[in-house]
Coordinates of C-alpha atoms (C1' of nucleotides) in Angstrom, one line a residue:
Chain N
M1 CA 95.9 236.7 117.4
P2 CA 94.0 239.9 117.1
T3 CA 90.7 238.5 118.2
P4 CA 88.7 237.9 115.0
A5 CA 85.5 239.1 116.7
K6 CA 83.5 236.0 116.1
G7 CA 80.2 237.8 116.6
R8 CA 81.2 239.9 113.6
L9 CA 78.8 242.7 114.5
P10 CA 81.1 245.4 115.8
R11 CA 83.6 244.2 113.3
S12 CA 85.6 247.4 113.0
R13 CA 85.5 251.2 112.9
R14 CA 83.9 251.5 109.6
L15 CA 81.8 254.5 108.9
L16 CA 79.7 253.1 106.2
S17 CA 77.9 249.9 105.2
E18 CA 77.4 248.3 101.8
E19 CA 73.7 249.2 102.1
E20 CA 74.4 252.9 102.6
I21 CA 76.5 252.9 99.4
L22 CA 73.7 251.2 97.4
D23 CA 71.2 253.6 98.9
A24 CA 73.3 256.6 97.7
A25 CA 73.8 255.0 94.3
L26 CA 70.0 254.4 93.8
D27 CA 69.2 257.9 94.9
L28 CA 71.6 259.4 92.5
L29 CA 70.3 257.2 89.6
D30 CA 66.7 258.2 90.4
E31 CA 67.5 261.9 90.5
G32 CA 70.0 262.1 87.6
G33 CA 69.7 259.1 85.3
P34 CA 72.1 256.3 84.5
D35 CA 75.2 258.5 84.3
A36 CA 74.7 260.1 87.7
A37 CA 75.9 257.2 89.7
S38 CA 79.6 257.9 89.6
V39 CA 81.9 256.5 92.2
R40 CA 82.9 260.0 93.2
G41 CA 79.3 261.1 93.4
I42 CA 78.4 258.2 95.6
A43 CA 81.3 258.9 97.9
A44 CA 80.4 262.5 98.2
R45 CA 76.8 261.7 99.0
V46 CA 77.8 259.4 101.9
G47 CA 80.4 261.8 103.0
V48 CA 83.7 260.0 102.4
A49 CA 86.6 260.3 100.0
P50 CA 86.1 258.8 96.5
N51 CA 88.4 255.9 97.0
A52 CA 86.7 254.9 100.3
V53 CA 84.1 253.2 98.2
Y54 CA 86.7 250.6 97.2
T55 CA 86.8 249.3 100.7
Y56 CA 83.3 247.9 100.2
F57 CA 83.2 247.1 96.5
P58 CA 86.1 246.1 94.2
D59 CA 84.9 248.3 91.4
K60 CA 82.0 250.3 90.0
A61 CA 80.5 247.3 88.1
S62 CA 80.2 245.5 91.4
V63 CA 78.2 248.3 92.9
I64 CA 75.8 248.2 89.9
K65 CA 75.5 244.5 90.1
A66 CA 74.8 244.5 93.9
L67 CA 72.2 247.2 93.3
G68 CA 70.4 245.2 90.7
E69 CA 70.4 242.2 92.9
R70 CA 68.9 244.2 95.8
L71 CA 66.1 245.4 93.6
L72 CA 65.4 241.8 92.4
G73 CA 65.5 240.7 96.0
E74 CA 62.7 243.1 96.9
V75 CA 60.6 241.4 94.3
Q76 CA 61.3 238.0 95.6
Q77 CA 60.5 239.1 99.1
G78 CA 57.3 240.9 98.0
S79 CA 55.9 237.6 96.6
L80 CA 56.9 235.4 99.5
H81 CA 53.4 234.4 100.5
P82 CA 52.6 231.0 98.8
C83 CA 50.0 232.5 96.4
D84 CA 46.7 230.9 96.8
Q85 CA 45.4 231.8 93.4
P86 CA 45.5 229.6 90.3
W87 CA 48.9 229.5 88.7
R88 CA 48.2 232.1 86.0
G89 CA 47.3 234.6 88.6
C90 CA 50.5 233.9 90.5
V91 CA 52.6 234.4 87.4
E92 CA 50.7 237.6 86.6
A93 CA 51.3 238.9 90.2
L94 CA 55.0 238.1 90.0
A95 CA 55.3 239.9 86.6
L96 CA 53.4 242.9 87.8
D97 CA 55.5 243.2 91.0
L98 CA 58.7 242.9 89.0
R99 CA 57.6 245.6 86.6
G100 CA 56.4 247.9 89.3
R101 CA 59.5 247.7 91.3
L102 CA 61.9 248.1 88.4
T103 CA 60.2 250.8 86.4
A104 CA 60.3 252.9 89.6
H105 CA 64.1 253.1 89.0
P106 CA 64.6 253.7 85.3
G107 CA 68.2 254.8 85.7
A108 CA 69.1 251.6 87.6
V109 CA 67.3 249.4 85.1
T110 CA 69.3 251.0 82.3
L111 CA 72.5 250.0 84.0
M112 CA 71.2 246.6 85.0
I113 CA 70.4 245.4 81.5
G114 CA 74.0 246.2 80.5
G115 CA 75.2 243.1 82.4
P116 CA 73.9 239.6 83.0
L117 CA 71.3 238.8 85.6
D118 CA 72.8 235.8 87.2
G119 CA 72.9 236.6 90.9
P120 CA 71.1 234.5 93.6
H121 CA 68.0 236.7 93.6
A122 CA 67.7 236.5 89.9
L123 CA 68.0 232.7 90.1
A124 CA 65.4 232.6 92.9
L125 CA 63.0 234.4 90.6
Q126 CA 63.6 231.9 87.9
E127 CA 63.2 229.1 90.4
R128 CA 59.8 230.4 91.4
L129 CA 58.7 230.7 87.8
L130 CA 59.7 227.1 87.1
Q131 CA 57.9 226.0 90.2
L132 CA 54.7 227.8 89.1
L133 CA 54.9 226.2 85.6
A134 CA 55.5 222.8 87.1
D135 CA 52.4 223.3 89.3
A136 CA 50.5 224.1 86.1
G137 CA 51.4 220.7 84.8
V138 CA 53.9 221.9 82.1
P139 CA 56.5 219.2 81.5
P140 CA 60.0 220.0 82.6
D141 CA 61.6 220.7 79.2
Q142 CA 58.8 222.9 78.1
A143 CA 58.8 224.7 81.5
A144 CA 62.5 225.4 81.1
R145 CA 62.0 226.9 77.7
G146 CA 58.8 228.7 78.8
A147 CA 60.5 230.2 81.9
H148 CA 63.3 231.6 79.8
L149 CA 60.7 233.0 77.4
L150 CA 58.9 234.7 80.2
I151 CA 62.0 236.2 81.6
V152 CA 63.0 237.5 78.3
Y153 CA 59.6 239.0 77.8
V154 CA 59.3 240.6 81.2
F155 CA 62.8 242.1 81.2
G156 CA 62.5 243.1 77.6
S157 CA 59.2 244.9 78.3
I158 CA 60.6 246.7 81.3
A159 CA 63.7 247.7 79.3
V160 CA 61.6 249.1 76.4
E161 CA 59.3 250.9 78.8
V162 CA 62.2 252.5 80.6
T163 CA 64.0 253.6 77.4
E164 CA 60.9 255.0 75.9
R165 CA 60.2 257.2 78.8
G166 CA 62.8 259.9 79.2
Q167 CA 65.5 259.4 81.8
P168 CA 65.8 262.2 84.3
G169 CA 69.4 262.7 83.1
Q170 CA 68.5 263.5 79.5
P171 CA 66.9 267.0 79.2
A172 CA 64.0 265.7 77.2
K173 CA 64.1 268.1 74.2
D174 CA 60.9 270.0 74.1
T175 CA 60.0 269.0 70.5
D176 CA 58.8 265.6 71.5
R177 CA 57.1 266.4 74.8
L178 CA 53.9 264.6 74.0
P179 CA 51.5 263.7 76.8
S180 CA 50.4 260.4 75.3
P181 CA 51.6 257.2 76.9
R182 CA 53.0 255.9 73.7
R183 CA 54.1 258.9 71.6
A184 CA 52.6 259.4 68.2
L185 CA 54.6 259.7 65.0
S186 CA 55.3 262.9 63.2
D187 CA 53.3 263.6 60.0
A188 CA 56.2 262.7 57.7
Q189 CA 56.7 259.4 59.6
A190 CA 53.0 258.6 59.6
Q191 CA 53.0 259.1 55.8
Q192 CA 55.9 256.8 55.3
F193 CA 54.8 254.2 57.8
P194 CA 51.0 254.1 57.8
R195 CA 50.6 250.9 59.6
S196 CA 52.9 251.9 62.4
A197 CA 51.1 255.2 62.8
A198 CA 47.7 253.3 63.0
A199 CA 49.2 250.9 65.5
A200 CA 50.5 253.7 67.6
T201 CA 47.1 255.3 67.9
L202 CA 45.5 251.9 68.5
I203 CA 47.9 250.9 71.3
G204 CA 48.1 254.4 72.7
S205 CA 44.5 254.2 73.7
H206 CA 45.3 251.4 76.2
A207 CA 47.2 251.6 79.4
S208 CA 50.6 250.2 79.1
T209 CA 49.9 247.8 82.0
E210 CA 47.1 246.3 80.0
Q211 CA 49.4 245.8 77.0
Y212 CA 52.0 244.3 79.3
L213 CA 49.5 241.8 80.7
W214 CA 48.0 241.0 77.3
G215 CA 51.5 240.0 76.0
L216 CA 52.1 238.0 79.1
H217 CA 48.9 235.9 78.7
R218 CA 49.4 235.5 75.0
L219 CA 52.8 234.0 75.9
L220 CA 51.3 231.8 78.6
D221 CA 48.9 230.6 76.0
G222 CA 51.7 229.7 73.6
I223 CA 53.6 227.9 76.3
T224 CA 50.8 225.8 77.7
V225 CA 48.8 224.8 74.7
S226 CA 51.6 224.2 72.1
P227 CA 53.6 221.4 70.7
P228 CA 54.6 218.8 71.7
P229 CA 50.9 218.1 72.0
F230 CA 50.0 218.6 75.6
E231 CA 46.7 219.0 77.5
N232 CA 47.6 218.3 81.1
Q233 CA 46.1 221.5 82.4
P234 CA 44.3 221.3 85.7
P235 CA 40.7 222.5 85.8
T236 CA 40.1 226.1 86.7
Chain T
M1 CA 76.2 284.5 47.7
P2 CA 79.0 282.0 48.1
T3 CA 77.5 279.5 45.5
P4 CA 75.7 276.9 47.6
A5 CA 77.0 274.0 45.4
K6 CA 73.6 272.7 44.4
G7 CA 74.9 269.3 43.3
R8 CA 76.1 269.0 46.9
L9 CA 78.6 266.3 46.1
P10 CA 82.0 268.1 46.2
R11 CA 80.5 270.0 49.2
S12 CA 83.7 271.0 50.8
R13 CA 87.1 269.9 51.8
R14 CA 86.1 267.5 54.5
L15 CA 88.5 264.7 55.2
L16 CA 85.9 262.3 56.6
S17 CA 82.4 261.1 56.1
E18 CA 79.7 260.1 58.6
E19 CA 80.1 256.5 57.4
E20 CA 83.8 256.4 58.2
I21 CA 83.2 257.6 61.7
L22 CA 80.5 254.9 62.2
D23 CA 82.9 252.3 60.7
A24 CA 85.6 253.3 63.2
A25 CA 83.1 253.2 66.1
L26 CA 81.9 249.8 65.1
D27 CA 85.4 248.4 64.8
L28 CA 86.3 249.7 68.2
L29 CA 83.2 248.2 69.8
D30 CA 83.8 244.8 68.1
E31 CA 87.4 244.8 69.4
G32 CA 87.0 246.3 72.8
G33 CA 83.5 246.1 74.0
P34 CA 80.9 248.8 74.8
D35 CA 83.4 251.1 76.5
A36 CA 85.9 251.1 73.7
A37 CA 84.0 253.5 71.5
S38 CA 85.2 256.8 73.0
V39 CA 85.0 259.9 70.9
R40 CA 88.8 260.3 71.3
G41 CA 89.3 256.7 70.2
I42 CA 87.1 257.1 67.1
A43 CA 89.0 260.3 66.2
A44 CA 92.3 258.6 66.6
R45 CA 91.3 255.7 64.4
V46 CA 90.2 257.9 61.6
G47 CA 93.2 260.1 62.0
V48 CA 91.8 263.5 63.2
A49 CA 91.8 265.5 66.4
P50 CA 89.2 264.4 68.9
N51 CA 86.9 267.4 68.5
A52 CA 86.8 267.0 64.7
V53 CA 84.1 264.3 65.3
Y54 CA 81.8 267.1 66.4
T55 CA 81.7 268.4 62.9
Y56 CA 79.7 265.3 61.9
F57 CA 77.7 264.5 65.0
P58 CA 76.5 266.8 67.7
D59 CA 77.5 264.4 70.5
K60 CA 78.5 260.9 71.3
A61 CA 74.9 259.8 71.8
S62 CA 74.2 260.7 68.2
V63 CA 77.0 258.6 67.0
I64 CA 75.7 255.6 68.9
K65 CA 72.2 256.2 67.7
A66 CA 73.3 256.5 64.0
L67 CA 75.3 253.3 64.4
G68 CA 72.3 251.5 65.7
E69 CA 70.2 252.8 62.9
R70 CA 72.7 251.6 60.4
L71 CA 72.7 248.1 61.8
L72 CA 68.9 248.0 61.6
G73 CA 69.1 249.3 58.1
E74 CA 71.1 246.3 57.0
V75 CA 68.5 244.0 58.3
Q76 CA 65.8 245.9 56.5
Q77 CA 67.8 245.8 53.3
G78 CA 68.6 242.1 53.7
S79 CA 64.9 241.2 53.7
L80 CA 63.9 243.4 50.8
H81 CA 62.7 240.6 48.5
P82 CA 59.0 240.3 49.0
C83 CA 59.3 236.9 50.7
D84 CA 57.4 234.2 48.8
Q85 CA 57.0 231.9 51.8
P86 CA 53.9 231.7 54.0
W87 CA 53.8 234.5 56.5
R88 CA 55.2 232.6 59.4
G89 CA 58.3 231.8 57.4
C90 CA 58.7 235.5 56.6
V91 CA 58.5 236.5 60.2
E92 CA 61.0 233.8 61.1
A93 CA 63.4 234.9 58.4
L94 CA 63.2 238.5 59.6
A95 CA 63.8 237.5 63.2
L96 CA 66.7 235.3 62.3
D97 CA 68.3 238.0 60.1
L98 CA 67.9 240.5 62.9
R99 CA 69.4 238.2 65.5
G100 CA 72.3 237.3 63.2
R101 CA 73.3 240.8 62.3
L102 CA 73.0 242.2 65.8
T103 CA 74.7 239.5 67.8
A104 CA 77.6 239.9 65.5
H105 CA 78.2 243.2 67.3
P106 CA 77.6 242.6 71.0
G107 CA 79.3 245.8 72.1
A108 CA 77.1 247.9 69.8
V109 CA 74.0 246.1 70.9
T110 CA 74.9 246.8 74.5
L111 CA 74.9 250.5 73.8
M112 CA 71.9 250.4 71.5
I113 CA 69.6 249.0 74.2
G114 CA 70.5 251.9 76.4
G115 CA 68.4 254.2 74.3
P116 CA 65.1 254.0 72.4
L117 CA 64.8 252.4 69.0
D118 CA 62.7 255.0 67.2
G119 CA 64.7 255.8 64.1
P120 CA 63.3 255.4 60.5
H121 CA 64.9 252.0 60.1
A122 CA 63.4 250.7 63.3
L123 CA 60.1 252.0 62.2
A124 CA 60.5 250.3 58.8
L125 CA 61.0 247.0 60.6
Q126 CA 57.9 247.5 62.6
E127 CA 56.0 248.4 59.5
R128 CA 57.1 245.2 57.8
L129 CA 56.1 243.2 60.8
L130 CA 52.6 244.8 60.8
Q131 CA 52.3 244.1 57.1
L132 CA 53.1 240.4 57.6
L133 CA 50.6 240.1 60.4
A134 CA 48.0 241.8 58.4
D135 CA 48.7 239.4 55.5
A136 CA 48.1 236.6 58.0
G137 CA 44.6 237.9 58.6
V138 CA 45.3 239.3 62.1
P139 CA 42.9 242.2 62.8
P140 CA 44.6 245.6 63.2
D141 CA 44.4 246.1 66.9
Q142 CA 45.7 242.6 67.6
A143 CA 48.4 243.0 65.0
A144 CA 49.5 246.2 66.8
R145 CA 49.8 244.5 70.1
G146 CA 51.3 241.4 68.5
A147 CA 54.0 243.4 66.6
H148 CA 55.0 245.1 69.8
L149 CA 55.2 241.8 71.6
L150 CA 57.4 240.4 68.8
I151 CA 59.7 243.4 68.9
V152 CA 60.1 243.1 72.7
Y153 CA 60.8 239.4 72.4
V154 CA 63.3 239.7 69.6
F155 CA 65.3 242.6 71.1
G156 CA 65.0 241.1 74.5
S157 CA 66.4 237.8 73.3
I158 CA 69.3 239.5 71.6
A159 CA 70.0 241.6 74.6
V160 CA 70.0 238.5 76.9
E161 CA 72.2 236.6 74.5
V162 CA 74.7 239.4 74.2
T163 CA 75.0 240.0 77.9
E164 CA 75.3 236.3 78.7
R165 CA 78.2 235.9 76.4
G166 CA 81.2 237.9 77.6
Q167 CA 82.0 241.2 76.0
P168 CA 85.5 241.5 74.5
G169 CA 86.1 244.4 76.9
Q170 CA 85.6 242.4 80.1
P171 CA 88.5 240.1 80.8
A172 CA 86.2 237.1 81.3
K173 CA 87.4 235.9 84.7
D174 CA 88.7 232.3 84.3
T175 CA 86.5 230.8 87.0
D176 CA 83.5 230.8 84.7
R177 CA 85.1 229.8 81.5
L178 CA 82.6 227.1 80.7
P179 CA 82.3 225.8 77.1
S180 CA 78.6 225.1 77.2
P181 CA 76.2 227.4 75.3
R182 CA 74.2 228.2 78.4
R183 CA 76.6 228.0 81.4
A184 CA 75.7 225.5 84.1
L185 CA 75.3 226.5 87.8
S186 CA 77.8 225.9 90.5
D187 CA 77.2 223.1 93.0
A188 CA 76.0 225.4 95.7
Q189 CA 73.6 227.1 93.3
A190 CA 72.4 223.8 92.0
Q191 CA 71.6 222.7 95.5
Q192 CA 69.7 225.9 96.3
F193 CA 67.9 226.1 93.0
P194 CA 67.3 222.6 91.8
R195 CA 64.7 223.4 89.1
S196 CA 66.9 226.1 87.6
A197 CA 69.8 223.7 87.6
A198 CA 67.7 221.1 85.8
A199 CA 66.4 223.7 83.4
A200 CA 69.9 224.8 82.6
T201 CA 71.0 221.3 81.6
L202 CA 67.7 220.7 79.6
I203 CA 68.1 223.9 77.7
G204 CA 71.8 223.7 77.4
S205 CA 71.4 220.6 75.2
H206 CA 69.7 222.7 72.5
A207 CA 71.3 225.2 70.3
S208 CA 70.3 228.7 71.3
T209 CA 68.9 229.3 67.8
E210 CA 66.5 226.6 68.3
Q211 CA 65.4 228.0 71.6
Y212 CA 65.0 231.4 70.0
L213 CA 62.8 230.1 67.2
W214 CA 60.8 228.0 69.7
G215 CA 59.9 231.1 71.6
L216 CA 59.1 233.0 68.5
H217 CA 56.6 230.4 67.3
R218 CA 55.0 230.0 70.8
L219 CA 54.5 233.7 70.6
L220 CA 53.0 233.6 67.1
D221 CA 50.7 230.9 68.4
G222 CA 49.6 233.2 71.2
I223 CA 49.1 236.1 68.9
T224 CA 47.1 234.3 66.2
V225 CA 44.8 231.9 68.1
S226 CA 43.9 234.0 71.1
P227 CA 41.1 236.3 72.3
P228 CA 39.2 238.1 71.0
P229 CA 37.9 234.9 69.3
F230 CA 39.5 234.9 65.9
E231 CA 39.9 232.2 63.2
N232 CA 40.6 234.2 60.1
Q233 CA 43.7 232.3 59.2
P234 CA 44.3 231.7 55.5
P235 CA 44.9 228.2 54.4
T236 CA 48.5 227.1 54.3
Chain O
dA1 C1' 90.7 247.2 108.5
dC2 C1' 89.4 251.4 107.1
dC3 C1' 90.0 256.1 105.4
dT4 C1' 92.8 259.9 103.5
dG5 C1' 95.3 263.1 99.9
dA6 C1' 97.5 262.9 95.8
dA7 C1' 98.2 261.3 91.5
dC8 C1' 97.5 258.7 86.9
dA9 C1' 95.4 257.9 82.8
dC10 C1' 91.6 258.7 80.8
dC11 C1' 86.8 260.8 79.4
dG12 C1' 83.1 264.2 76.6
dT13 C1' 82.8 268.7 75.2
dT14 C1' 83.8 273.7 74.3
dC15 C1' 86.4 277.6 72.6
dA16 C1' 89.2 280.5 70.0
dA17 C1' 92.0 280.3 66.2
dG18 C1' 93.5 278.9 61.8
dT19 C1' 92.4 277.6 56.5
Chain X
dA1 C1' 82.7 274.6 56.4
dC2 C1' 86.1 272.1 58.5
dC3 C1' 90.0 271.0 61.3
dT4 C1' 93.4 272.3 65.0
dG5 C1' 95.6 272.9 69.8
dA6 C1' 94.5 273.9 74.3
dA7 C1' 91.7 273.8 78.0
dC8 C1' 87.7 272.7 81.4
dA9 C1' 85.3 269.7 84.2
dC10 C1' 84.8 265.5 84.9
dC11 C1' 85.7 260.2 85.2
dG12 C1' 87.5 255.2 87.5
dT13 C1' 91.2 253.5 89.8
dT14 C1' 95.7 253.0 92.3
dC15 C1' 99.2 254.1 95.7
dA16 C1' 101.5 255.4 99.7
dA17 C1' 100.5 257.1 104.0
dG18 C1' 98.0 257.6 108.2
dT19 C1' 94.9 255.5 112.3

DNA sequence: ACCTGAACACCGTTCAAGT
DNA sequence: ACCTGAACACCGTTCAAGT
């Protein structure tokens, strides 16, 4: 028996670790956008041959999946403290933390939303959300629907935000280099879609974080005050 | 002057049309998932050399963008009739139409959400939504925020739905071939995340369309009844 | 077990040439 | 204007071989 090294720490003469590969992938995505995280590029950055990556991950999709899970894990870790605020504040903090940590890596987010979010850290986030809604007195079936609704909203908002800002990979053609947070419409578009043009200027005057939180609370309103008739809310 | 052919119809001896290329791309995506729509594959399907595609579109991203716009255009066209129901019914019909037409093409949707939805048909949909909210008596700034919220929800739901179902490209590993609409958790997962497990069984008992509409109406509740204090709703 | 060089079967895109 | 063959610079992944 070749001594299975039960401590497992000095397992073998590997040059790399899974984490180093994920670091390299994230750096490449941050610098060059969603197409920059090629297996060959990752291998070059950590200084090995392209196929050495396959010692640590079975394929490229697994690398992306693990990277997404790691980003979600940071969120979970960042909100570990039991949160002494009222429940709405806790949901808000969680949503803000999630948004902040993901929008910092638009290239990674673009790849993440291509596949399902079903890893353990994603589940842990859902679990925490269900816990918060239960604490708020929302009955289980409504909390189940509500948590799903919140998840769709939060990830949808992040996805929209990430795709609206230019990725570092795309050269960002200079015709639409507008400084406004939500870019205005061209004259022709404004003429054809007057309400959209007006809405763009109305919303553009607010910070996107404010818009994000407004939507979140509208949604919490809808979840907590809505049918089936339900008024179990604890006092503020 | 080489006679610019003002009628423009028999413009030249082109073998293809933009529509044929989009048809081919959509067929490939439907059959093989998001990675199946290669420029070379499209060209082969319409019977030309790979680079002939670049006569019609400047690059692959433009093909994807045009395809997304076409799918959104069908939605817009499908809800052309002025909608004689009360406004909530109209929003619901629009949301259902959008979901139905997009989830029919999961591969295309996966590619669409990678880039921004800012084409004319996307704007037309937003315009219609703003019109409906204005008809409902929602003041302009709230309608602007609300429309954005609805768009995020609808596209987020579709994206989640599409990524949860397996794409035809991925071989759908036989370990998770569960028949339920929302797949249940493994035993280990259920033990670690009890609320998520319970929520999965609770939601799994409903059709996903019902869950989709539930969220939509919770959201409409939040938009129409919420601060700033507002009770301008027309009688049913 | 881990890494290597070499190869396979693909990509998107460009270029010069033909009509 | 439109299409072609040929090529360039890439991909992800596999395989046999080395340690």
